[in-house]
CSV table of C-alpha atoms in Angstrom, one decimal:
chain,number,residue,atom,x,y,z
A,1,MET,CA,-52.3,29.9,-6.1
A,2,THR,CA,-51.7,31.7,-2.7
A,3,ALA,CA,-50.8,35.1,-4.3
A,4,ARG,CA,-54.0,35.4,-6.3
A,5,ARG,CA,-56.1,34.3,-3.1
A,6,LEU,CA,-54.2,37.0,-0.9
A,7,ALA,CA,-55.2,39.6,-3.8
A,8,GLU,CA,-58.8,38.5,-4.2
A,9,TRP,CA,-59.3,38.9,-0.3
A,10,ALA,CA,-57.4,42.2,-0.2
A,11,ALA,CA,-59.0,43.8,-3.2
A,12,GLY,CA,-62.5,42.9,-1.7
A,13,LEU,CA,-61.7,44.1,1.9
A,14,ASP,CA,-64.0,46.8,3.3
A,15,VAL,CA,-63.6,48.7,6.2
A,16,GLY,CA,-66.6,47.5,7.6
A,17,ALA,CA,-65.3,44.0,7.6
A,18,VAL,CA,-62.3,44.8,9.9
A,19,PRO,CA,-63.2,44.4,13.6
A,20,GLU,CA,-62.7,47.9,15.5
A,21,THR,CA,-59.9,45.9,17.7
A,22,THR,CA,-57.6,45.3,14.7
A,23,ARG,CA,-58.5,48.9,13.3
A,24,ARG,CA,-57.2,50.4,16.3
A,25,ALA,CA,-54.2,47.8,16.6
A,26,ALA,CA,-53.3,48.7,13.0
A,27,LEU,CA,-53.5,52.9,14.1
A,28,ARG,CA,-51.2,52.0,17.1
A,29,HIS,CA,-48.8,50.5,15.4
A,30,LEU,CA,-48.6,53.1,12.6
A,31,PHE,CA,-48.6,55.6,15.8
A,32,ASP,CA,-45.6,53.5,17.1
A,33,GLY,CA,-43.9,53.5,13.6
A,34,VAL,CA,-44.2,57.5,12.8
A,35,GLY,CA,-42.7,58.1,16.3
A,36,ASN,CA,-39.8,56.0,15.9
A,37,GLY,CA,-39.2,57.6,12.3
A,38,ILE,CA,-39.1,60.9,13.8
A,39,GLY,CA,-37.0,59.7,16.8
A,40,ALA,CA,-34.4,58.4,14.2
A,41,ARG,CA,-34.7,62.0,12.7
A,42,ARG,CA,-34.2,63.9,15.9
A,43,ARG,CA,-31.2,61.8,16.8
A,44,ASP,CA,-29.4,62.1,12.9
A,45,GLN,CA,-30.0,58.3,12.6
A,46,GLY,CA,-30.9,56.9,9.0
A,47,GLY,CA,-29.1,59.6,7.4
A,48,PRO,CA,-27.4,57.8,4.4
A,49,GLY,CA,-31.2,56.2,3.3
A,50,LEU,CA,-32.8,59.7,4.0
A,51,ALA,CA,-29.9,61.5,1.7
A,52,VAL,CA,-29.9,59.2,-1.0
A,53,ALA,CA,-33.8,59.0,-1.0
A,54,GLN,CA,-34.1,63.0,-1.1
A,55,GLY,CA,-31.5,62.9,-4.0
A,56,LEU,CA,-33.8,60.5,-6.2
A,57,GLY,CA,-36.3,63.5,-6.2
A,58,GLY,CA,-38.9,63.2,-8.9
A,59,PRO,CA,-42.4,64.6,-8.7
A,60,ALA,CA,-43.3,66.1,-5.6
A,61,GLN,CA,-45.8,63.1,-4.4
A,62,ALA,CA,-45.0,62.0,-1.0
A,63,HIS,CA,-42.9,63.6,1.9
A,64,PRO,CA,-40.0,61.9,3.9
A,65,LEU,CA,-41.1,61.9,7.6
A,66,GLY,CA,-39.8,65.3,8.7
A,67,ASP,CA,-39.2,67.2,5.5
A,68,VAL,CA,-41.3,69.8,3.8
A,69,THR,CA,-40.2,69.1,0.5
A,70,ALA,CA,-42.1,66.3,-1.5
A,71,ILE,CA,-40.4,63.6,-3.5
A,72,SER,CA,-41.4,60.7,-5.5
A,73,ALA,CA,-43.4,58.3,-3.9
A,74,PRO,CA,-41.2,55.1,-4.3
A,75,ALA,CA,-38.2,57.6,-2.8
A,76,ALA,CA,-40.1,58.6,0.0
A,77,ALA,CA,-41.3,55.1,0.9
A,78,TYR,CA,-37.6,53.9,0.9
A,79,ALA,CA,-36.8,56.9,3.0
A,80,ASN,CA,-39.5,56.5,5.6
A,81,GLY,CA,-38.7,52.4,5.8
A,82,VAL,CA,-35.1,53.4,6.8
A,83,LEU,CA,-36.5,55.9,9.3
A,84,MET,CA,-38.8,53.5,10.8
A,85,HIS,CA,-36.3,50.8,11.2
A,86,THR,CA,-33.1,52.6,11.9
A,87,LEU,CA,-33.6,52.5,15.9
A,88,ASP,CA,-34.5,49.0,16.1
A,89,PHE,CA,-37.4,49.8,17.8
A,90,ASP,CA,-40.0,48.9,15.5
A,91,ASP,CA,-42.9,46.4,16.2
A,92,THR,CA,-42.4,42.6,15.7
A,93,HIS,CA,-44.8,39.7,15.1
A,94,ALA,CA,-43.5,36.9,17.2
A,95,GLY,CA,-44.5,33.9,15.0
A,96,ALA,CA,-43.3,35.7,11.8
A,97,LEU,CA,-40.0,37.2,13.2
A,98,VAL,CA,-41.2,40.1,11.1
A,99,HIS,CA,-41.2,44.0,11.4
A,100,PRO,CA,-44.6,44.7,9.5
A,101,THR,CA,-45.5,48.3,10.0
A,102,THR,CA,-41.6,49.3,9.0
A,103,VAL,CA,-42.5,47.8,5.5
A,104,VAL,CA,-46.3,48.3,4.9
A,105,ALA,CA,-46.7,51.9,6.4
A,106,PRO,CA,-44.1,53.6,4.3
A,107,ALA,CA,-45.9,52.4,1.0
A,108,VAL,CA,-49.1,53.3,2.7
A,109,LEU,CA,-48.1,57.1,3.8
A,110,ALA,CA,-46.3,57.6,0.2
A,111,VAL,CA,-48.9,56.4,-2.1
A,112,ALA,CA,-52.1,57.6,0.2
A,113,GLU,CA,-50.5,61.0,0.0
A,114,GLU,CA,-49.9,60.7,-3.6
A,115,VAL,CA,-53.6,59.6,-4.8
A,116,ASP,CA,-54.9,61.6,-1.8
A,117,ALA,CA,-56.6,58.8,-0.5
A,118,THR,CA,-59.1,59.2,2.8
A,119,GLY,CA,-57.8,58.1,6.0
A,120,ALA,CA,-60.5,55.2,6.1
A,121,GLN,CA,-58.8,54.1,2.9
A,122,ALA,CA,-55.4,54.1,4.2
A,123,VAL,CA,-56.4,52.1,7.5
A,124,THR,CA,-58.2,49.5,5.7
A,125,VAL,CA,-54.9,49.3,3.5
A,126,LEU,CA,-52.6,49.2,6.3
A,127,VAL,CA,-54.5,46.6,7.8
A,128,ALA,CA,-54.3,44.4,4.7
A,129,GLY,CA,-50.8,44.9,4.5
A,130,LEU,CA,-49.9,44.2,8.1
A,131,GLU,CA,-52.0,40.9,7.6
A,132,VAL,CA,-50.3,39.6,4.9
A,133,ALA,CA,-46.7,40.5,5.9
A,134,CYS,CA,-47.7,38.5,9.3
A,135,ARG,CA,-49.0,35.6,7.3
A,136,LEU,CA,-46.1,35.3,5.1
A,137,GLY,CA,-43.6,35.3,7.7
A,138,ALA,CA,-45.6,33.1,10.2
A,139,ALA,CA,-45.9,30.4,7.7
A,140,VAL,CA,-42.3,29.4,8.2
A,141,PRO,CA,-41.2,30.7,11.5
A,142,HIS,CA,-37.7,31.3,11.8
A,143,GLY,CA,-37.2,29.6,8.3
A,144,PHE,CA,-35.6,32.9,6.5
A,145,HIS,CA,-33.5,33.6,9.3
A,146,ALA,CA,-32.2,30.1,9.5
A,147,ARG,CA,-31.1,30.6,5.8
A,148,GLY,CA,-29.2,33.9,6.4
A,149,LEU,CA,-32.0,36.0,5.5
A,150,HIS,CA,-33.6,38.7,7.1
A,151,ALA,CA,-37.4,37.8,7.1
A,152,THR,CA,-38.9,41.3,6.9
A,153,ALA,CA,-37.0,42.0,4.0
A,154,VAL,CA,-38.2,38.6,2.3
A,155,VAL,CA,-41.8,39.7,2.9
A,156,GLY,CA,-41.7,43.3,2.8
A,157,PRO,CA,-41.6,43.8,-0.9
A,158,VAL,CA,-44.7,41.8,-1.2
A,159,ALA,CA,-46.8,43.4,1.6
A,160,GLY,CA,-45.7,46.9,0.4
A,161,ALA,CA,-46.7,45.9,-3.1
A,162,LEU,CA,-50.1,44.6,-2.3
A,163,ALA,CA,-50.6,48.0,0.0
A,164,ALA,CA,-49.5,50.3,-2.5
A,165,GLY,CA,-51.6,48.4,-5.7
A,166,LEU,CA,-54.8,49.0,-3.4
A,167,LEU,CA,-54.0,52.6,-3.2
A,168,TYR,CA,-53.4,52.7,-6.8
A,169,GLY,CA,-56.7,51.1,-7.4
A,170,ALA,CA,-55.5,47.9,-8.9
A,171,ASP,CA,-58.1,44.7,-9.1
A,172,ALA,CA,-57.5,41.3,-8.2
A,173,ASP,CA,-55.6,40.4,-11.2
A,174,ALA,CA,-53.2,43.5,-11.5
A,175,LEU,CA,-52.4,42.9,-7.6
A,176,THR,CA,-51.3,39.5,-8.1
A,177,ASP,CA,-49.0,40.6,-10.8
A,178,ALA,CA,-47.9,42.8,-8.2
A,179,LEU,CA,-47.3,40.4,-5.8
A,180,GLY,CA,-45.5,38.3,-8.3
A,181,ILE,CA,-43.1,41.1,-9.4
A,182,ALA,CA,-42.4,42.2,-5.8
A,183,ALA,CA,-41.2,39.0,-4.7
A,184,SER,CA,-38.2,38.9,-6.9
A,185,SER,CA,-36.8,41.9,-4.8
A,186,SER,CA,-37.2,39.9,-1.7
A,187,GLY,CA,-33.9,38.8,0.1
A,188,GLY,CA,-32.0,40.9,2.8
A,189,LEU,CA,-28.8,39.2,4.0
A,190,LEU,CA,-28.0,38.7,7.8
A,191,GLU,CA,-24.5,38.9,7.1
A,192,PHE,CA,-24.2,42.2,9.0
A,193,LEU,CA,-24.1,40.4,12.2
A,194,ASP,CA,-20.6,39.3,11.7
A,195,THR,CA,-19.4,42.9,11.1
A,196,GLY,CA,-21.4,45.2,12.8
A,197,ALA,CA,-22.6,46.9,9.8
A,198,ASN,CA,-25.9,48.5,9.7
A,199,THR,CA,-27.0,47.1,6.5
A,200,LYS,CA,-30.3,45.7,8.0
A,201,THR,CA,-31.7,49.4,8.6
A,202,LEU,CA,-31.7,49.7,5.0
A,203,HIS,CA,-33.6,46.6,4.0
A,204,PRO,CA,-37.2,48.2,5.1
A,205,GLY,CA,-36.7,51.1,2.6
A,206,ASN,CA,-35.5,48.8,-0.3
A,207,ALA,CA,-38.9,46.8,0.8
A,208,GLY,CA,-40.9,49.8,0.4
A,209,PHE,CA,-39.2,51.2,-2.8
A,210,ALA,CA,-39.7,47.7,-4.6
A,211,GLY,CA,-43.1,47.4,-3.3
A,212,VAL,CA,-44.4,50.7,-5.1
A,213,LEU,CA,-42.4,50.1,-8.2
A,214,ALA,CA,-44.1,46.6,-8.5
A,215,ALA,CA,-47.5,47.9,-8.0
A,216,ARG,CA,-46.4,50.6,-10.6
A,217,LEU,CA,-45.1,48.1,-12.8
A,218,ALA,CA,-48.2,45.7,-12.6
A,219,LEU,CA,-50.5,48.5,-13.6
A,220,ALA,CA,-48.4,49.5,-16.4
A,221,GLY,CA,-48.7,45.8,-17.9
A,222,ALA,CA,-45.8,43.8,-16.4
A,223,SER,CA,-46.6,40.4,-15.2
A,224,GLY,CA,-45.7,38.2,-12.4
A,225,PRO,CA,-46.3,34.5,-11.8
A,226,GLU,CA,-49.2,33.6,-9.8
A,227,SER,CA,-47.2,30.7,-8.1
A,228,VAL,CA,-44.3,33.3,-6.7
A,229,LEU,CA,-45.1,31.8,-3.0
A,230,GLU,CA,-45.3,28.2,-3.3
A,231,GLY,CA,-43.9,27.4,-6.8
A,232,ARG,CA,-40.8,25.3,-7.6
A,233,ARG,CA,-38.7,28.2,-7.7
A,234,GLY,CA,-40.9,30.5,-5.6
A,235,LEU,CA,-40.4,32.4,-2.2
A,236,TYR,CA,-40.2,29.7,0.1
A,237,ARG,CA,-38.6,27.1,-1.9
A,238,ALA,CA,-35.7,29.5,-2.7
A,239,LEU,CA,-35.3,31.6,0.1
A,240,ALA,CA,-36.7,29.1,3.0
A,241,ASP,CA,-35.7,25.7,1.5
A,242,ARG,CA,-39.0,24.8,2.5
A,243,ASP,CA,-42.6,23.6,1.1
A,244,VAL,CA,-45.2,25.3,2.6
A,245,ASP,CA,-48.9,24.4,2.6
A,246,PRO,CA,-50.8,27.2,0.8
A,247,ASP,CA,-53.6,26.9,3.3
A,248,VAL,CA,-51.6,27.9,6.1
A,249,VAL,CA,-51.0,31.4,4.6
A,250,VAL,CA,-54.7,32.2,3.9
A,251,ASP,CA,-56.3,30.1,6.9
A,252,GLU,CA,-59.0,31.9,8.2
A,253,LEU,CA,-58.1,35.0,6.4
A,254,GLY,CA,-60.5,37.8,7.3
A,255,THR,CA,-61.6,36.2,10.3
A,256,ARG,CA,-58.4,35.5,12.2
A,257,TRP,CA,-56.4,38.6,12.3
A,258,GLU,CA,-52.6,38.0,12.5
A,259,SER,CA,-51.9,41.7,12.5
A,260,ALA,CA,-53.7,42.1,16.0
A,261,SER,CA,-50.9,40.1,17.8
A,262,ILE,CA,-48.1,42.3,16.5
A,263,GLY,CA,-45.9,43.2,19.5
A,264,ILE,CA,-44.7,46.8,20.2
A,265,LYS,CA,-41.1,47.2,21.4
A,266,PRO,CA,-40.0,48.6,25.0
A,267,TYR,CA,-36.6,48.4,24.0
A,268,PRO,CA,-34.8,49.6,21.0
A,269,SER,CA,-32.8,46.4,20.2
A,270,CYS,CA,-33.0,43.2,18.8
A,271,GLN,CA,-36.6,41.4,19.6
A,272,LEU,CA,-34.8,38.1,20.5
A,273,MET,CA,-33.3,39.9,23.9
A,274,HIS,CA,-36.1,41.5,25.1
A,275,ALA,CA,-37.2,38.4,27.4
A,276,THR,CA,-33.6,38.0,28.9
A,277,LEU,CA,-33.8,41.9,29.5
A,278,ASP,CA,-37.0,41.5,31.3
A,279,ALA,CA,-35.7,38.7,33.3
A,280,VAL,CA,-32.7,40.5,34.4
A,281,GLY,CA,-34.9,43.6,35.1
A,282,ARG,CA,-37.1,41.3,37.3
A,283,ALA,CA,-34.3,40.0,39.4
A,284,LEU,CA,-33.0,43.2,40.3
A,285,ALA,CA,-36.4,44.7,41.0
A,286,ASP,CA,-37.0,41.8,43.2
A,287,ALA,CA,-33.8,42.3,44.7
A,288,ARG,CA,-34.4,45.9,45.6
A,289,THR,CA,-38.0,44.9,47.1
A,290,SER,CA,-36.0,42.4,49.5
A,291,GLY,CA,-33.5,45.3,50.5
A,292,ILE,CA,-30.4,44.2,48.3
A,293,ALA,CA,-28.8,47.0,46.3
A,294,VAL,CA,-27.0,45.1,43.6
A,295,SER,CA,-24.4,46.7,41.6
A,296,ALA,CA,-22.2,45.6,38.9
A,297,ALA,CA,-19.1,45.2,41.2
A,298,GLN,CA,-21.1,42.9,43.2
A,299,ILE,CA,-22.0,40.4,41.0
A,300,ALA,CA,-20.0,37.2,40.1
A,301,SER,CA,-21.9,35.8,37.1
A,302,ILE,CA,-25.3,36.6,35.3
A,303,ALA,CA,-27.0,33.2,33.9
A,304,VAL,CA,-29.4,33.5,31.3
A,305,ASP,CA,-31.6,30.9,29.3
A,306,VAL,CA,-31.7,31.8,25.6
A,307,HIS,CA,-34.1,30.3,22.9
A,308,PRO,CA,-31.8,28.0,20.4
A,309,ASP,CA,-32.7,30.1,17.5
A,310,SER,CA,-31.8,33.4,19.2
A,311,VAL,CA,-28.3,32.3,20.0
A,312,ALA,CA,-26.8,32.8,16.8
A,313,ILE,CA,-28.4,36.4,16.2
A,314,VAL,CA,-28.0,37.9,19.7
A,315,CYS,CA,-25.1,35.8,21.2
A,316,GLY,CA,-22.8,35.3,18.4
A,317,PRO,CA,-19.1,35.3,18.3
A,318,GLY,CA,-17.4,38.1,20.4
A,319,THR,CA,-20.6,38.9,22.3
A,320,GLY,CA,-19.7,39.1,25.9
A,321,THR,CA,-16.1,38.9,25.1
A,322,ARG,CA,-15.4,42.2,23.6
A,323,GLY,CA,-17.1,45.8,23.5
A,324,PRO,CA,-19.6,46.1,20.7
A,325,ARG,CA,-18.1,47.2,17.1
A,326,SER,CA,-20.8,49.8,16.3
A,327,VAL,CA,-24.1,51.2,17.8
A,328,TYR,CA,-26.2,48.9,15.4
A,329,ASP,CA,-23.8,46.1,16.7
A,330,ALA,CA,-24.8,46.8,20.2
A,331,LYS,CA,-28.3,46.2,19.6
A,332,PHE,CA,-27.6,42.4,18.8
A,333,ASP,CA,-25.5,41.9,21.4
A,334,LEU,CA,-27.2,40.1,24.6
A,335,PRO,CA,-24.4,40.0,26.9
A,336,TRP,CA,-23.4,43.8,26.5
A,337,SER,CA,-27.1,44.9,26.6
A,338,VAL,CA,-27.9,42.7,29.8
A,339,ALA,CA,-24.6,44.4,31.3
A,340,ALA,CA,-25.9,47.8,30.2
A,341,LEU,CA,-29.0,47.3,32.0
A,342,VAL,CA,-27.6,46.3,35.2
A,343,HIS,CA,-25.3,49.5,35.1
A,344,ASP,CA,-28.0,51.8,34.0
A,345,GLY,CA,-31.3,50.7,35.4
A,346,ALA,CA,-32.8,50.6,32.0
A,347,VAL,CA,-32.2,50.0,28.1
A,348,THR,CA,-33.3,53.2,26.3
A,349,VAL,CA,-32.3,54.6,22.8
A,350,ASP,CA,-29.5,56.7,25.0
A,351,THR,CA,-27.9,53.4,25.8
A,352,TYR,CA,-27.1,52.9,22.0
A,353,ASP,CA,-24.7,55.8,21.1
A,354,GLU,CA,-21.3,56.0,20.6
A,355,ASN,CA,-20.2,56.9,23.9
A,356,SER,CA,-22.2,54.5,25.8
A,357,ILE,CA,-21.1,51.3,24.0
A,358,ALA,CA,-17.6,52.5,24.6
A,359,ARG,CA,-17.5,52.1,28.5
A,360,PRO,CA,-14.9,49.6,29.2
A,361,GLU,CA,-17.2,48.9,32.7
A,362,VAL,CA,-20.2,47.7,30.8
A,363,ALA,CA,-17.8,45.3,28.7
A,364,ALA,CA,-16.2,44.1,31.9
A,365,THR,CA,-19.9,43.3,33.2
A,366,ALA,CA,-21.0,41.9,29.7
A,367,GLY,CA,-17.9,39.3,30.3
A,368,LYS,CA,-20.1,37.7,33.5
A,369,VAL,CA,-23.1,36.6,31.2
A,370,GLU,CA,-23.6,32.8,30.8
A,371,ILE,CA,-25.6,31.7,28.1
A,372,SER,CA,-27.5,28.5,28.3
A,373,THR,CA,-29.4,27.2,25.5
A,374,VAL,CA,-33.0,26.0,26.4
A,375,PRO,CA,-35.4,24.8,24.2
A,376,ASP,CA,-39.0,26.5,24.2
A,377,ALA,CA,-41.7,25.1,21.9
A,378,ARG,CA,-42.7,28.5,20.9
A,379,PRO,CA,-40.9,31.1,18.6
A,380,ALA,CA,-38.0,32.4,19.7
A,381,ALA,CA,-39.5,36.2,19.7
A,382,ASP,CA,-42.2,34.8,22.0
A,383,ALA,CA,-40.2,32.5,24.2
A,384,LYS,CA,-39.8,33.1,28.1
A,385,GLY,CA,-36.9,34.4,30.0
A,386,ARG,CA,-35.0,33.3,32.9
A,387,ALA,CA,-32.1,34.9,34.6
A,388,VAL,CA,-30.0,34.3,37.9
A,389,ILE,CA,-27.7,36.7,39.3
A,390,THR,CA,-25.0,35.4,41.6
A,391,LEU,CA,-23.4,37.8,43.7
A,392,LEU,CA,-19.9,37.4,45.2
A,393,ASP,CA,-21.1,36.4,48.6
A,394,GLY,CA,-23.1,33.3,47.0
A,395,VAL,CA,-26.4,35.0,46.8
A,396,GLU,CA,-28.6,33.9,44.2
A,397,ILE,CA,-31.3,36.3,42.7
A,398,VAL,CA,-33.5,34.7,40.2
A,399,GLY,CA,-36.2,36.5,37.6
A,400,GLU,CA,-38.4,34.9,35.2
A,401,VAL,CA,-41.0,36.3,32.6
A,402,ASP,CA,-43.4,34.0,30.7
A,403,CYS,CA,-42.8,36.4,27.8
A,404,SER,CA,-41.4,39.7,27.0
A,405,ARG,CA,-43.2,42.9,27.8
A,406,GLY,CA,-44.8,44.4,24.6
A,407,THR,CA,-45.6,40.9,22.9
A,408,SER,CA,-49.1,40.0,22.6
A,409,GLY,CA,-48.7,38.0,25.8
A,410,ASN,CA,-48.0,40.9,27.5
A,411,PRO,CA,-49.0,44.1,25.7
A,412,MET,CA,-48.2,47.6,26.4
A,413,ASP,CA,-51.0,49.7,27.0
A,414,HIS,CA,-52.0,52.6,25.1
A,415,ALA,CA,-50.3,55.0,27.6
A,416,ALA,CA,-47.3,53.1,27.5
A,417,VAL,CA,-47.1,53.3,23.9
A,418,ALA,CA,-48.0,57.0,23.9
A,419,GLU,CA,-44.9,57.5,26.4
A,420,LYS,CA,-42.5,55.8,24.3
A,421,PHE,CA,-43.8,58.0,21.2
A,422,LEU,CA,-43.6,61.3,23.2
A,423,ALA,CA,-39.9,60.0,24.1
A,424,ASN,CA,-38.9,59.7,20.7
A,425,THR,CA,-40.7,63.1,19.4
A,426,GLY,CA,-40.3,65.2,22.7
A,427,ASP,CA,-43.2,66.2,24.2
A,428,GLY,CA,-44.6,69.4,22.7
A,429,GLU,CA,-47.7,70.7,21.3
A,430,PRO,CA,-47.0,69.3,17.6
A,431,ALA,CA,-46.2,66.1,19.0
A,432,ARG,CA,-49.2,65.6,21.2
A,433,ASN,CA,-51.2,67.2,18.1
A,434,LEU,CA,-49.8,64.2,16.2
A,435,VAL,CA,-51.0,61.8,18.5
A,436,GLU,CA,-54.4,62.8,18.0
A,437,VAL,CA,-53.9,62.9,14.1
A,438,VAL,CA,-52.5,59.6,13.9
A,439,THR,CA,-55.2,57.7,16.4
A,440,GLY,CA,-58.0,59.5,14.3
A,441,LEU,CA,-57.0,58.7,11.1
A,442,ALA,CA,-59.8,56.4,9.9
A,443,ASP,CA,-61.9,60.0,10.2
A,444,ALA,CA,-59.6,62.1,8.5
A,445,PRO,CA,-60.2,63.2,4.9
A,446,SER,CA,-56.3,62.4,4.2
A,447,VAL,CA,-53.1,61.4,5.5
A,448,HIS,CA,-51.2,65.3,4.5
A,449,PRO,CA,-51.7,66.3,8.4
A,450,ILE,CA,-49.7,63.3,9.8
A,451,LEU,CA,-46.6,64.7,7.5
A,452,THR,CA,-47.3,67.8,8.2
A,453,LEU,CA,-46.8,67.7,11.7
A,454,ALA,CA,-44.4,65.4,11.4
A,455,ALA,CA,-42.0,68.1,9.9
A,456,ALA,CA,-43.1,70.7,12.5
A,457,VAL,CA,-42.0,68.4,15.4
A,458,VAL,CA,-38.8,67.5,13.3
A,459,ALA,CA,-38.4,71.3,12.8
A,460,GLY,CA,-38.8,72.3,16.1
A,461,HIS,CA,-36.0,69.7,17.7
A,462,ARG,CA,-33.4,70.9,15.1
A,463,PRO,CA,-30.2,72.1,17.1
């Protein structure tokens, strides 16, 4: 069974078997995730999830990012999952359409702190968890989303349980049980898309919490079905309505690293609009190079090509015809985000605040965005982008990108990722020290300095 094959591989994984490039990639994603979580703290985002986690309390085992008071490991995993995802700035595996770090890293940080694991142990487990999250999602591209489920919330509890179980010292049998238990917590409805609610920000928190609990339950003697993934009532048939060839999930496991293909977001919005934002940005840049200064008032229309799988998520009813209903709604509104890029010249965390989304002039420009559904053989998150800006005088400006910036086909370099991190954390001494501590985790005695410095960064930026 696939769950057992994953468990046996993970239980036998040694840091020496992980290529250096894959280890560096995992640390880059941890770095990005920690920065996103601190960014949420600095902007008072994710407050309900953090407050509830703090209220759960429990034994002092692990810290939420930015806190000096420790709480139970499951509660800390919940808090950090919410914080890392709240800004919708977290990484994405395009083929899986999953945010791997935000469901794996919170479990790793919480349990590694609880058991005082070494940095090398934490990094090895992080790699294993990321790999499993990516592979579980990539086996059914867009399959969970097509059923109205958030793929991150489907695979998250399973990957989180694997990571937590490894750090607790579980063998392959206990890990198999943990995966079987965790999948009963898989879910995550996308109904928020029709109301503007921010429910999706809670999904990674639920995943981390469920993952840690599943690992503990397995070690306490609870059992889970080995057939939990491909069984008649298993994860794929129940939540994607598909049969999956088990070999697809484990093909070249340990030699082909899907986790090395995770992309890092340059925009704090749904990944499925990023190629369009890049294409519009390219058109505007080319216009400036040609001596054409484009203002919103000069634009007659903005025609954009969108992957069919993206339309229901970022071009749903009401997008382009009304302003965003909430900050989170704006992050899934492609026409409004395109319009904000035209008006502001950039899309940043500040683009999505209450004052920004209320601008009538941006909503008016959003009404000029015309959506064309254009098939692409690649997954929606890895699709090309094309935009044609037509000015009132009839001039057309075309922008095209083969894939969005930050994806594996057009990755952000370390300097760009560090710039994003410092934009989230603020460019102070604790933040710069945190850069060194996270990237050097493989050689560190524990994860404790990451949590200590994160608390210092947040404390230094409290109003």
